[in-house]
Amino acid sequence: MKEVTRKIPKKDALGITLGKPVYTEDLAPKNALFVKILRSPHAFAKIKNIDTTEAEKVDGIECILTYKDVPRVPITRAGQGYPEPSPHDWYILDEYVRYVGDEVAIVAGKNEKCVNEAIKKIKVEYEVLEPVLDFEKAEGHSSIIHPEKETHPMFEIGFNAEKNIAASYEMEIGNIEEELKKCDVVVSQRFYTQAQAHVAFEPHTAASYIDMHGRLVIISSTQVPFHVRRIIAEAFKIPIKDVRVIKPRIGGGFGGKQAVHGEPFVAAVTLKTGKPAKIVYSRQEVFEATYSRHPMRYDVTLGATKDGKLKVIDIKGLSDTGAYGEHALTTFMVAGSKTLPLYNKVDAVRFSGKVVYTNKVPAGAYRGYGAIQGNFALESTIDILAEKLGMDPLEFRKKNMINEGETSPIFKIMGEGREGVEMIVRSCKLNECVEEGKKLIKWDEKFPRVKVSETKIRGVGMAIAMQGSGIANIDMGSAILKLNDDGSFNLLVGATDLGTGSDTILAQIAAEVLNVPTEDIIVYSSDTDLTPFDVGAYASSTTYVSGNAVKKAAEKMKKLIIKEGALKLGLDESKVDFDGKYVYEIDGDKKVSLKELATVLLYTEHQKQLIAEASYVGPESPPPFMAGFAEVEVDIETGKVKLINYVAVVDCGVTINPNLAKIQVEGGLVQGIGMALYEDVKYSPNGKLLTNNLMHYKIPSRVDIGNIIVKFAESYEPTGPFGAKSVAEIGIDTPPAAIANAIYNAVGVRITSLPITPEKILLNLKK
């Protein structure tokens, strides 16, 4: 390969490094009205009266909107697929507020100062209601969080607003109870995973204006521009053709921007006033009023024979979706669908549970998307079972895990919010990942523990994981290639680069097919007017789904170039080929350069613009795999955990750009380590978020994460572009379980609730 597998710098790297205006706020109209939101001080209340009289008198105020001034259309903000399975339970503004930070009024003015002054002058009379703050007590609580009659489910998914249930699900293969009776060893354990904030460096930002044709244009730091267009059109009851969404560079998303957030508020102001508007969330608003990861509880029961055959997996879950049901069902189902197939040789498997509403910050998409929660519970219990069997947990996994050429019935039964697809795993180097990780961490020397001093003990632990590559039969990407008169190409894609480097990856794929330098592929992405449709950046889909579309488009372009080159040379198409520089006669001396051909095509001979387009929907979702190994040092006097080494060996197929793939895995690992050891969303007794700034919400810095080693297994996925699978999410999944297992192996303390803090370890040591 010439361009694929090259360590090419990201196409936008230089511009961002030089501070060029590339982000949403940079590109917002200079005369845009400044928009801010009056937010609820109560976790649950009904607005009895809003008086904006004094606020409207503030000099510079252009517009104040309440729930009486905007369309009352129930929507889901979740930007994923269509129809999206989440309940339609959110309104641009509503008479109910359902968490501290929920929107009460939209205020727009000529500057931030006047808007802040006006917000203080708005008088709101609330009927304060009893909030639901404990998700284990939400079902059947006397307070009904969504009593409004307009809220409705998209599908019949166990939705029951009267009982605060946003979704429920149950799946069973085989007879759990009968198979458990045949097991020699049975273990059961309950686990809790916490909410987690995304902490993308760029806060949520959106701007809007009316163009010369009277259409609404939105500039947004979004992962899903085409979904934003559809959702905004639905919310305001306007035709989709009258909405345009432009996505500039994004300063991180991680799933937190896989929805509409500020876009409806600027749109409401622009539609009301006819003037441009922009909103830039404060860091406090990002914490308090966007998304967090779904907190979950899992009860896991495993059964095995004494020779180490895993026979039964039974997982029952409870998920906290917060005030609104975005991604409620899909995230919960992924917790099973992206973990259960790892152990595909069981005789019986069951996955069931509910997703409940609470009066807390809404939960939504976050890298790992349910899989990390399920992985922590399952992979921790695997270690518990292996110990009870007297087996090395590494060898127990190897005996029971999925291998290349195998399948799992889970693939067919469980998708994301709906049924999945049958699939044979064509590429799976999980065994190689485990073996390589074993060597790199020096498992045989260090397992289970090494005493460093009288007070410090080191232990090693591991976990395995799988993800997917887009959502099969749902996620679609498309691409357009255009030949320019100097022989370069424009690549137009709806795919959304979040800073991951997908623009570069897609350019490399096109360049590889055309045998031209990646520098000759000029990428323009994510403008709903100018680029072809793409579902957006989520579900680890871009390289696999959008990459396959780009590859198909490039193959079409190559055929067009050969056809026109043959015409120029006066030869039959079968007699010529294209090497990236020349269309040449295979068995002769005739040739024409690509640059010359492009020039004459546009200006003088057989004039036409060469354009090739293609779309791709994955009929399956080939999973990447990973083995993660943690080495920790535990101070038994303080309970402090120091992460010494983390080894990640990943099978993501062919790495289109090894540097970018490595960075993706490293970034995921750091977020997984943060969830395991540091990050904790905390609330006051009345439901106010306490960890609403970076002083109180701890994310790991470079000094906290020890030595990270990332390796890639040699693998080739036959359905992927040049053998590639996804790599964006797989890195995040294993750290919680691997670190928890390492801590147990070091000091014999099994922590079952995240994050794993020194206090929890010390208390358990004292017990």
Coordinates of N, CA and C in Angstrom, one line a residue, residues 529-679:
D529 N -26.0 21.3 2.9 CA -26.3 21.8 1.6 C -25.3 21.3 0.6
L530 N -24.0 21.2 0.9 CA -23.0 21.0 -0.1 C -22.4 19.6 -0.1
T531 N -22.5 18.8 1.0 CA -21.9 17.5 1.1 C -23.0 16.5 1.1
P532 N -22.7 15.3 0.6 CA -23.7 14.2 0.6 C -24.0 13.7 2.0
F533 N -25.1 13.0 2.1 CA -25.6 12.6 3.4 C -24.7 11.6 4.1
D534 N -24.6 11.8 5.4 CA -23.8 10.8 6.3 C -24.5 10.9 7.7
V535 N -24.6 9.8 8.4 CA -25.3 9.9 9.7 C -24.5 10.6 10.7
G536 N -23.2 10.8 10.5 CA -22.4 11.5 11.5 C -21.4 10.6 12.2
A537 N -20.7 11.3 13.1 CA -19.7 10.6 13.9 C -20.2 10.0 15.2
Y538 N -20.5 8.7 15.1 CA -20.9 8.0 16.3 C -20.9 6.5 16.0
A539 N -20.9 5.7 17.0 CA -21.0 4.2 16.9 C -19.7 3.7 16.1
S540 N -18.6 4.4 16.3 CA -17.3 4.0 15.6 C -17.6 3.7 14.2
S541 N -18.2 4.6 13.5 CA -18.7 4.2 12.1 C -17.9 4.8 11.0
T542 N -17.1 5.9 11.2 CA -16.6 6.7 10.1 C -15.6 6.0 9.2
T543 N -14.6 5.4 9.8 CA -13.6 4.7 8.9 C -14.2 3.6 8.1
Y544 N -15.1 2.8 8.8 CA -15.7 1.6 8.2 C -16.8 2.0 7.2
V545 N -17.8 2.8 7.7 CA -18.9 3.1 6.8 C -18.6 4.1 5.8
S546 N -18.1 5.3 6.3 CA -17.8 6.4 5.3 C -16.6 6.0 4.5
G547 N -15.6 5.3 5.1 CA -14.5 4.9 4.3 C -14.8 3.9 3.2
N548 N -15.7 3.0 3.4 CA -16.2 2.2 2.3 C -16.9 3.0 1.2
A549 N -17.6 4.0 1.6 CA -18.3 4.9 0.6 C -17.2 5.6 -0.3
V550 N -16.2 6.1 0.4 CA -15.1 6.9 -0.3 C -14.4 5.9 -1.2
K551 N -14.1 4.7 -0.7 CA -13.4 3.7 -1.6 C -14.2 3.4 -2.8
K552 N -15.5 3.2 -2.7 CA -16.3 3.0 -3.9 C -16.4 4.1 -4.8
A553 N -16.4 5.3 -4.3 CA -16.4 6.5 -5.1 C -15.1 6.7 -5.9
A554 N -14.0 6.4 -5.2 CA -12.7 6.5 -5.8 C -12.5 5.5 -6.9
E555 N -13.1 4.3 -6.7 CA -13.0 3.2 -7.7 C -13.8 3.7 -9.0
K556 N -14.9 4.3 -8.8 CA -15.7 4.8 -9.9 C -14.9 5.9 -10.6
M557 N -14.3 6.8 -9.9 CA -13.5 7.9 -10.5 C -12.3 7.3 -11.3
K558 N -11.7 6.3 -10.8 CA -10.6 5.7 -11.5 C -11.1 5.1 -12.9
K559 N -12.3 4.5 -12.9 CA -12.8 4.0 -14.1 C -13.1 5.1 -15.1
L560 N -13.6 6.3 -14.6 CA -14.0 7.4 -15.4 C -12.7 8.0 -16.1
I561 N -11.6 8.1 -15.2 CA -10.3 8.6 -15.7 C -9.8 7.7 -16.8
I562 N -9.9 6.4 -16.6 CA -9.4 5.4 -17.7 C -10.3 5.6 -18.9
K563 N -11.5 5.7 -18.8 CA -12.4 5.9 -19.9 C -12.1 7.1 -20.7
E564 N -11.9 8.2 -20.1 CA -11.6 9.5 -20.8 C -10.2 9.5 -21.3
G565 N -9.3 8.9 -20.5 CA -7.9 8.8 -21.0 C -7.8 8.0 -22.3
A566 N -8.5 6.9 -22.3 CA -8.6 6.0 -23.5 C -9.1 6.8 -24.7
L567 N -10.2 7.6 -24.5 CA -10.7 8.4 -25.6 C -9.7 9.4 -26.1
K568 N -9.0 10.0 -25.1 CA -8.0 11.0 -25.5 C -6.8 10.4 -26.3
L569 N -6.5 9.1 -26.0 CA -5.4 8.4 -26.7 C -5.8 7.7 -27.9
G570 N -7.2 7.6 -28.1 CA -7.7 6.9 -29.3 C -7.5 5.4 -29.2
L571 N -7.7 4.9 -27.9 CA -7.5 3.5 -27.7 C -8.7 2.9 -27.0
D572 N -8.9 1.6 -27.1 CA -10.0 1.0 -26.3 C -9.6 1.0 -24.8
E573 N -10.7 1.1 -24.0 CA -10.5 1.1 -22.5 C -9.6 -0.1 -22.0
S574 N -9.8 -1.2 -22.6 CA -9.2 -2.4 -22.2 C -7.6 -2.4 -22.4
K575 N -7.2 -1.4 -23.3 CA -5.8 -1.3 -23.6 C -5.0 -0.3 -22.7
V576 N -5.7 0.4 -21.8 CA -5.0 1.4 -21.0 C -5.2 1.1 -19.5
D577 N -4.4 1.8 -18.8 CA -4.5 1.7 -17.3 C -4.1 3.1 -16.7
F578 N -4.3 3.3 -15.4 CA -4.0 4.5 -14.8 C -3.1 4.3 -13.6
D579 N -2.0 5.0 -13.5 CA -1.1 4.7 -12.4 C -1.0 5.9 -11.4
G580 N -1.9 6.8 -11.5 CA -1.9 8.0 -10.6 C -1.4 9.2 -11.2
K581 N -0.5 9.0 -12.2 CA 0.2 10.2 -12.9 C -0.3 10.2 -14.3
Y582 N -0.3 9.0 -14.9 CA -0.6 8.9 -16.4 C -1.7 7.9 -16.6
V583 N -2.5 8.2 -17.6 CA -3.3 7.1 -18.3 C -2.4 6.7 -19.4
Y584 N -2.0 5.4 -19.4 CA -1.0 4.9 -20.4 C -1.4 3.7 -21.1
E585 N -0.9 3.5 -22.3 CA -1.1 2.3 -23.1 C -0.4 1.1 -22.4
I586 N -1.1 0.0 -22.1 CA -0.5 -1.1 -21.4 C 0.7 -1.7 -22.2
D587 N 0.5 -1.9 -23.5 CA 1.5 -2.6 -24.3 C 2.0 -1.6 -25.4
G588 N 2.2 -0.4 -25.0 CA 2.7 0.6 -26.0 C 3.3 1.8 -25.3
D589 N 3.5 2.9 -26.1 CA 4.2 4.1 -25.6 C 3.2 5.3 -25.3
K590 N 2.0 5.2 -25.8 CA 1.1 6.3 -25.6 C 0.7 6.5 -24.2
K591 N 0.7 7.8 -23.8 CA 0.3 8.2 -22.5 C -0.2 9.6 -22.4
V592 N -1.0 10.0 -21.4 CA -1.4 11.3 -21.2 C -1.4 11.5 -19.7
S593 N -0.8 12.6 -19.2 CA -0.8 12.9 -17.8 C -2.2 13.2 -17.3
L594 N -2.4 13.0 -16.0 CA -3.7 13.3 -15.4 C -3.9 14.8 -15.5
K595 N -2.9 15.6 -15.2 CA -3.1 17.0 -15.3 C -3.5 17.5 -16.7
E596 N -2.9 17.0 -17.7 CA -3.2 17.4 -19.1 C -4.7 16.9 -19.4
L597 N -5.0 15.7 -19.0 CA -6.3 15.1 -19.3 C -7.4 16.0 -18.6
A598 N -7.1 16.3 -17.3 CA -8.1 17.1 -16.6 C -8.3 18.5 -17.2
T599 N -7.2 19.1 -17.7 CA -7.3 20.4 -18.3 C -8.1 20.4 -19.5
V600 N -7.8 19.5 -20.4 CA -8.5 19.5 -21.7 C -10.0 19.1 -21.5
L601 N -10.2 18.2 -20.5 CA -11.6 17.8 -20.2 C -12.5 19.0 -19.8
L602 N -11.9 19.9 -19.1 CA -12.6 21.1 -18.6 C -12.7 22.2 -19.6
Y603 N -11.6 22.3 -20.5 CA -11.5 23.5 -21.3 C -11.6 23.3 -22.8
T604 N -11.2 22.2 -23.3 CA -11.1 22.1 -24.8 C -11.6 20.9 -25.5
E605 N -11.4 19.7 -24.9 CA -11.8 18.5 -25.6 C -12.8 17.6 -24.8
H606 N -13.8 17.2 -25.5 CA -14.8 16.3 -24.9 C -15.2 16.8 -23.5
Q607 N -15.5 18.1 -23.4 CA -15.6 18.8 -22.1 C -16.7 18.2 -21.2
K608 N -16.2 17.9 -20.0 CA -17.1 17.5 -19.0 C -16.4 17.5 -17.6
Q609 N -17.2 17.6 -16.6 CA -16.7 17.5 -15.2 C -16.8 16.1 -14.8
L610 N -15.7 15.5 -14.4 CA -15.7 14.1 -13.9 C -16.1 14.1 -12.4
I611 N -17.2 13.5 -12.1 CA -17.7 13.4 -10.8 C -18.1 11.9 -10.5
A612 N -17.7 11.4 -9.4 CA -18.0 10.1 -9.0 C -18.6 10.1 -7.6
E613 N -19.7 9.4 -7.4 CA -20.3 9.3 -6.1 C -20.6 7.9 -5.7
A614 N -20.7 7.7 -4.4 CA -21.1 6.3 -3.9 C -21.6 6.4 -2.5
S615 N -22.4 5.5 -2.1 CA -22.9 5.4 -0.7 C -22.6 4.0 -0.2
Y616 N -22.6 3.9 1.1 CA -22.4 2.5 1.7 C -23.2 2.4 3.0
V617 N -23.9 1.3 3.1 CA -24.5 0.9 4.4 C -24.0 -0.5 4.7
G618 N -23.4 -0.6 5.9 CA -22.8 -1.8 6.3 C -23.8 -2.9 6.6
P619 N -23.8 -4.0 5.9 CA -24.7 -5.1 6.2 C -24.4 -5.8 7.5
E620 N -23.2 -5.6 8.0 CA -22.8 -6.1 9.3 C -21.9 -5.1 10.0
S621 N -21.5 -5.4 11.2 CA -20.7 -4.4 12.0 C -19.5 -5.2 12.6
P622 N -18.4 -5.4 11.8 CA -17.3 -6.2 12.3 C -16.7 -5.6 13.6
P623 N -16.6 -6.4 14.6 CA -16.1 -5.8 15.9 C -14.6 -5.8 15.9
P624 N -14.0 -4.6 16.4 CA -12.6 -4.6 16.8 C -12.6 -5.3 18.2
F625 N -11.4 -5.8 18.5 CA -11.2 -6.5 19.8 C -10.0 -5.9 20.5
M626 N -9.9 -6.1 21.8 CA -8.8 -5.5 22.6 C -8.6 -6.4 23.8
A627 N -7.4 -6.5 24.2 CA -7.0 -7.1 25.5 C -6.3 -6.0 26.3
G628 N -6.8 -5.6 27.5 CA -6.2 -4.6 28.3 C -5.6 -5.2 29.6
F629 N -4.4 -4.7 29.9 CA -3.7 -5.2 31.1 C -3.3 -4.0 31.9
A630 N -3.6 -4.0 33.2 CA -3.2 -3.0 34.1 C -2.2 -3.5 35.2
E631 N -1.2 -2.7 35.5 CA -0.4 -3.0 36.6 C -0.5 -1.8 37.6
V632 N -0.9 -2.1 38.8 CA -1.1 -1.0 39.8 C -0.3 -1.2 41.0
E633 N -0.1 -0.2 41.7 CA 0.6 -0.2 43.0 C -0.3 0.4 44.1
V634 N -0.6 -0.4 45.1 CA -1.6 0.0 46.1 C -0.8 0.2 47.4
D635 N -1.0 1.4 48.0 CA -0.5 1.7 49.3 C -1.5 1.3 50.4
I636 N -1.2 0.3 51.1 CA -2.2 -0.3 52.1 C -2.4 0.6 53.3
E637 N -1.5 1.6 53.5 CA -1.8 2.5 54.6 C -2.7 3.6 54.2
T638 N -2.8 4.0 53.0 CA -3.6 5.1 52.5 C -4.7 4.7 51.5
G639 N -4.6 3.5 50.9 CA -5.5 3.1 49.9 C -5.3 3.7 48.5
K640 N -4.2 4.5 48.4 CA -3.9 5.2 47.2 C -3.5 4.2 46.1
V641 N -4.0 4.4 44.9 CA -3.7 3.5 43.8 C -2.8 4.3 42.8
K642 N -1.7 3.7 42.4 CA -0.9 4.3 41.4 C -0.9 3.4 40.2
L643 N -1.3 3.9 39.0 CA -1.2 3.1 37.8 C 0.2 3.1 37.3
I644 N 0.8 2.0 37.3 CA 2.2 1.9 36.8 C 2.3 1.7 35.3
N645 N 1.6 0.7 34.8 CA 1.6 0.4 33.4 C 0.2 0.0 32.9
Y646 N -0.2 0.5 31.7 CA -1.4 0.0 31.1 C -1.0 -0.5 29.6
V647 N -1.3 -1.7 29.4 CA -0.9 -2.3 28.0 C -2.2 -2.6 27.3
A648 N -2.3 -2.0 26.1 CA -3.5 -2.2 25.3 C -3.1 -2.8 23.9
V649 N -3.6 -4.0 23.6 CA -3.3 -4.7 22.4 C -4.6 -4.8 21.6
V650 N -4.6 -4.2 20.4 CA -5.9 -3.9 19.7 C -5.9 -4.6 18.4
D651 N -7.0 -5.2 18.0 CA -7.3 -5.7 16.7 C -8.3 -4.8 16.1
C652 N -7.9 -3.9 15.3 CA -8.8 -3.0 14.6 C -8.7 -3.2 13.1
G653 N -8.2 -4.3 12.6 CA -8.0 -4.5 11.2 C -6.7 -3.8 10.8
V654 N -6.7 -3.4 9.6 CA -5.5 -2.6 9.1 C -5.7 -1.2 9.6
T655 N -4.6 -0.6 10.1 CA -4.6 0.8 10.6 C -4.3 1.7 9.4
I656 N -5.4 2.4 9.0 CA -5.2 3.3 7.8 C -4.1 4.3 8.1
N657 N -4.1 4.9 9.3 CA -3.1 5.8 9.7 C -2.6 5.4 11.1
P658 N -1.5 4.7 11.2 CA -1.1 4.1 12.5 C -1.0 5.2 13.6
N659 N -0.5 6.4 13.3 CA -0.4 7.4 14.4 C -1.8 7.8 14.9
L660 N -2.7 8.1 14.0 CA -4.0 8.5 14.4 C -4.7 7.4 15.1
A661 N -4.5 6.1 14.7 CA -5.1 5.0 15.4 C -4.6 4.9 16.8
K662 N -3.3 5.0 17.0 CA -2.7 5.0 18.3 C -3.2 6.0 19.2
I663 N -3.3 7.3 18.7 CA -3.8 8.4 19.5 C -5.3 8.1 19.9
Q664 N -6.1 7.5 19.0 CA -7.5 7.2 19.3 C -7.5 6.2 20.5
V665 N -6.7 5.2 20.5 CA -6.7 4.2 21.6 C -6.2 4.9 22.9
E666 N -5.1 5.6 22.8 CA -4.6 6.3 24.0 C -5.6 7.2 24.6
G667 N -6.3 8.0 23.7 CA -7.4 8.9 24.3 C -8.5 8.1 25.0
G668 N -8.9 7.0 24.4 CA -9.9 6.2 25.0 C -9.5 5.6 26.3
L669 N -8.2 5.2 26.3 CA -7.7 4.6 27.6 C -7.7 5.6 28.7
V670 N -7.3 6.8 28.4 CA -7.2 7.9 29.4 C -8.6 8.1 30.0
Q671 N -9.6 8.2 29.1 CA -11.0 8.4 29.6 C -11.5 7.2 30.4
G672 N -11.1 6.0 30.0 CA -11.4 4.8 30.8 C -10.8 4.8 32.1
I673 N -9.5 5.2 32.1 CA -8.8 5.3 33.4 C -9.4 6.3 34.3
G674 N -9.8 7.4 33.7 CA -10.5 8.5 34.5 C -11.8 7.9 35.1
M675 N -12.6 7.2 34.4 CA -13.8 6.6 34.9 C -13.5 5.6 36.0
A676 N -12.4 4.9 35.8 CA -12.0 3.8 36.8 C -11.6 4.4 38.1
L677 N -10.8 5.5 38.1 CA -10.1 6.0 39.3 C -10.4 7.4 39.8
Y678 N -10.9 8.2 38.9 CA -11.0 9.6 39.3 C -12.3 10.3 39.1
E679 N -13.0 10.1 38.0 CA -14.2 10.9 37.7 C -15.4 10.5 38.5

